[in-house]
Amino acid sequence: MKTFCGRANPTTGSMEWLEEGEDYDYHQEIARSRYADMLHDKDRNVKYYQGIRAAVSRVKERGEKAIVLDIGTGTGLLSMMAASAGADFCYAVEVFKPMANAAVKIVEKNGFSDKIKVINKHSTEVTVGPDGDMQCRANILVTELFDTELIGEGALPTYEHAHKYLVQEGCEAVPHRATVYVQLVESKRMWSWKKLSPVHVEAEDGEKILVPPSEMENCPGVPSVCDIQLNQMPSSDFTTLSDVVTMFRVDFSKPVQSAPTYYRVQLEPVKSGKAQIVLSWWDIDMDPSGMINCTMAPYWVKPTSALQWRDHWMQCVYFLPREEPVLRGEKLYLTACRDEYSVWYNLQKAREGENEAEEEEQEAGVGVESPVCRCRAHLLWNRPRFGELNDQNRTRHYIKALRKVLKTDSVCLCISDGSLLPVLAHYLGAKQVQYFILVFRSLHFSLVFFKANHLEDKIKIIEARPELLKPSHLEDKKVSVLVGEPFFTTSLLPWHNLYFWYARTAVSAHLASNVTVLPQSASLHMMIVEFQDLWRIRSPCGTCEGFDVQVMDDMIKDSLNFRESKEAEPHPLWEYPCKSLSDPQEVLTFDFTKTVPQHCLSTEGSVNLLRKGKSHGAVLWMEYHLAADISVSTGLMQMPNEKGNCEWNPHCKQAVYFFSSVIESEILSDPTAVTYAINFDTKTGEIAMDFKL
Ligand code: SAH
């Protein structure tokens, strides 16, 4: 069987579907999976074990046999916990074949083969009866099917089905219940991920304001969850407007309904402000009494307990459809709507003198339709991209650089996806300057955006790929200023925006001999780091709560060796703190004033480890040199401080290359050197790297 896998191709700026062998997506899934992270989540594991022990005891105390159904067994961990706790038999269901195979091996290695039956099926395909997968219905239901949004991995339909067909009435469930909490906040930073703010430009002839299209004003955006490591968001970046409120609960020991519904709570702001964002997280009670509780509450809610770091469960940021000024003490209704897999929020003000009946009426009017983007910008830009475009400091650098390069008689061509650059350039340049923008993905948005700023006649949109650009598109003129941020929606790794270089090469024939290219060049930078926590996602577990899960470690290692370990992966490092162990180093430069060369660009060298710490990997990012002395970084924002703490660009993902083994640098008088070889293949646009510790 062949599988097709989407990959960004930096030489064409497109997503391409590559045919891969049958094993490919297995390996991809395992290598990049969150299984290791879950097994490292001590808090989760300990509490599951406590909850399972308590559930088995309750059943035994009733004089019943303990028959467990573990849906989504993964490594078999929760079934092994149940068997150790004295369960009579466990049915361990796992839909993902490589994991089911691993579970069989792990169960056997730990000596539980006679107590645990691994069933490689989706739970909705499992049969019960003398000839079925299960001899009888279970009386203990154990699962861990939750994502950051709780229901995004299909927990509700799975539970609904299990209660109907696979477990006994009145069964014990671990976890017993989940509770979803919300808090209303105002946050300029997070709101900037949803909506474009007007941009103020000081032009020669006074201040100009670049306005977002009106469609964007009340656009509800897209329903995809925004999950982040909220614990990395400093309290200075938001203001809480309400207390923490319980939004809804799901009792997993009773029949569960997955059909779309809504929940409504009344809340009174503790502070006046602009309601923009609903922050949300959940906790699970492993037992009915709620004594064994596992919570995702962020630092300001549970300041006393040590926070468990985890990446498989984080916190959610929901954007209200529009910002709403609220007053301290006024009566508000917050509605959470959900379908089977996702949640979204609405805020309403209670009307003056409203009574119960009116409230119900209002309640009935609550729409349960999921948000659909009307302005198209949310389909073109993801949330970090909105943040980037709203970053005034970044915009200032582009304005400064554009001022330097634009001349009265410039012919300016812009290549970037859904960029504000042509509008900025228009406001900054002289009247005679001619503007063209090459679009091949963002036509609709560009039209709407230029119209909103009355620029439809001032900037000519050319709907063509760079290689198909014709002299007539440019009214037979040669381009004297070529600009790009560069930004392309298909880029995953920092160097994928080098597509700008390929596009520049493709339009070479249309460029004047003395063309100015903005950015004039880019450089790739690299630094060796010790991660505070991110290392866990790639670190072997060995044993987990006393169970040998090495089979899983080996499987991940195998999959990493298949391909992934030779590649860097994108991570937004503002969410994943690390300490620099080496100085940042510029490793490659890309000269946009020239065309892409035929030959590869390679470099070799070494970096010294200057600080004590564990070298988990290398971080790589791009810097763009817009014009003389004006650069923007997509990685490090300034030199690390003396302790090695780093500040990362909050709108970009950096590339992380995990080392296969970790070294600990100790002696600083004789610093250890890490040697590297980095190769940019101009044919594929990919960067390969190798490090020796
Ligand atoms: N129980 C393990 C693994 C949890 S990850 C642990 O706690 O460590 C969730 C697993 O459930 C994944 O392996 C996924 O493939 C599987 N899964 C999700 N929904 C399922 C379903 N309805 N039936 C069978 N397996 C499912």
Coordinates of N, CA, C and O and ligand atoms in Angstrom, one line a residue, residues 35 38 44 71-74 78 93-96 121-123 144-145 158, ligand 1:
Y35 N 3.2 9.9 22.7 CA 3.3 8.8 23.6 C 4.3 9.0 24.7 O 4.1 8.8 25.9
M38 N 3.4 11.5 27.2 CA 2.4 11.0 28.2 C 3.0 10.1 29.2 O 2.7 10.2 30.4
R44 N -0.1 12.6 35.8 CA -1.1 11.9 35.2 C -1.1 10.4 35.5 O -2.1 9.8 35.9
I71 N -10.1 1.7 26.7 CA -10.2 2.2 25.3 C -9.0 3.1 24.9 O -8.8 4.1 25.6
G72 N -8.3 2.7 23.9 CA -7.1 3.5 23.5 C -6.0 3.2 24.4 O -5.4 4.0 25.1
T73 N -5.6 1.9 24.4 CA -4.7 1.4 25.4 C -3.2 1.9 25.2 O -2.4 2.0 26.1
G74 N -2.9 2.3 23.9 CA -1.5 2.7 23.6 C -0.5 1.7 24.0 O -0.5 0.6 23.4
L78 N -2.5 1.5 31.1 CA -3.6 1.6 32.1 C -4.2 0.2 32.4 O -4.6 -0.1 33.5
V93 N -8.2 -2.0 24.1 CA -8.6 -1.8 22.7 C -7.7 -0.6 22.2 O -7.5 0.4 22.8
E94 N -7.1 -0.9 21.0 CA -6.3 0.1 20.4 C -6.4 0.1 18.9 O -6.2 -1.0 18.3
V95 N -6.8 1.2 18.3 CA -7.1 1.2 16.8 C -5.8 1.3 16.0 O -5.7 0.8 14.9
F96 N -4.7 1.9 16.5 CA -3.5 2.1 15.7 C -2.6 0.9 15.8 O -2.1 0.5 16.8
K121 N -8.7 -2.8 17.3 CA -9.9 -2.3 16.6 C -10.2 -0.9 17.1 O -9.8 -0.6 18.2
H122 N -11.0 -0.2 16.4 CA -11.6 1.0 16.9 C -12.7 0.5 17.9 O -13.4 -0.5 17.6
S123 N -12.9 1.2 19.0 CA -13.8 0.7 20.0 C -15.2 0.4 19.4 O -16.0 -0.5 19.9
E144 N -8.1 7.2 28.2 CA -7.4 8.5 28.2 C -7.4 8.9 26.7 O -6.6 8.6 26.0
L145 N -8.6 9.5 26.4 CA -8.8 9.9 25.0 C -9.0 11.4 24.9 O -9.7 11.9 24.0
T158 N -17.0 8.2 21.4 CA -16.4 6.9 21.9 C -17.1 6.5 23.2 O -17.5 5.3 23.4
Ligands
SAH1 N1 -3.9 4.7 27.3 C1 -2.6 5.1 26.9 C2 -2.5 5.8 25.6 C3 -3.4 7.0 25.5 S1 -3.3 7.8 23.9 C4 -2.0 5.9 28.0 O1 -2.7 6.4 28.8 O2 -0.7 6.0 28.1 C5 -4.8 7.4 23.2 C6 -4.8 6.2 22.3 O3 -6.2 5.9 22.0 C7 -4.1 6.4 21.0 O4 -3.2 5.3 20.9 C8 -5.3 6.2 19.9 O5 -4.8 5.5 18.8 C9 -6.3 5.4 20.7 N2 -7.7 5.6 20.4 C10 -8.4 6.7 20.4 N3 -9.7 6.5 20.2 C11 -9.9 5.2 20.1 C12 -11.0 4.4 19.9 N4 -12.2 4.9 19.9 N5 -10.8 3.0 19.9 C13 -9.6 2.5 19.9 N6 -8.5 3.2 20.1 C14 -8.6 4.6 20.2

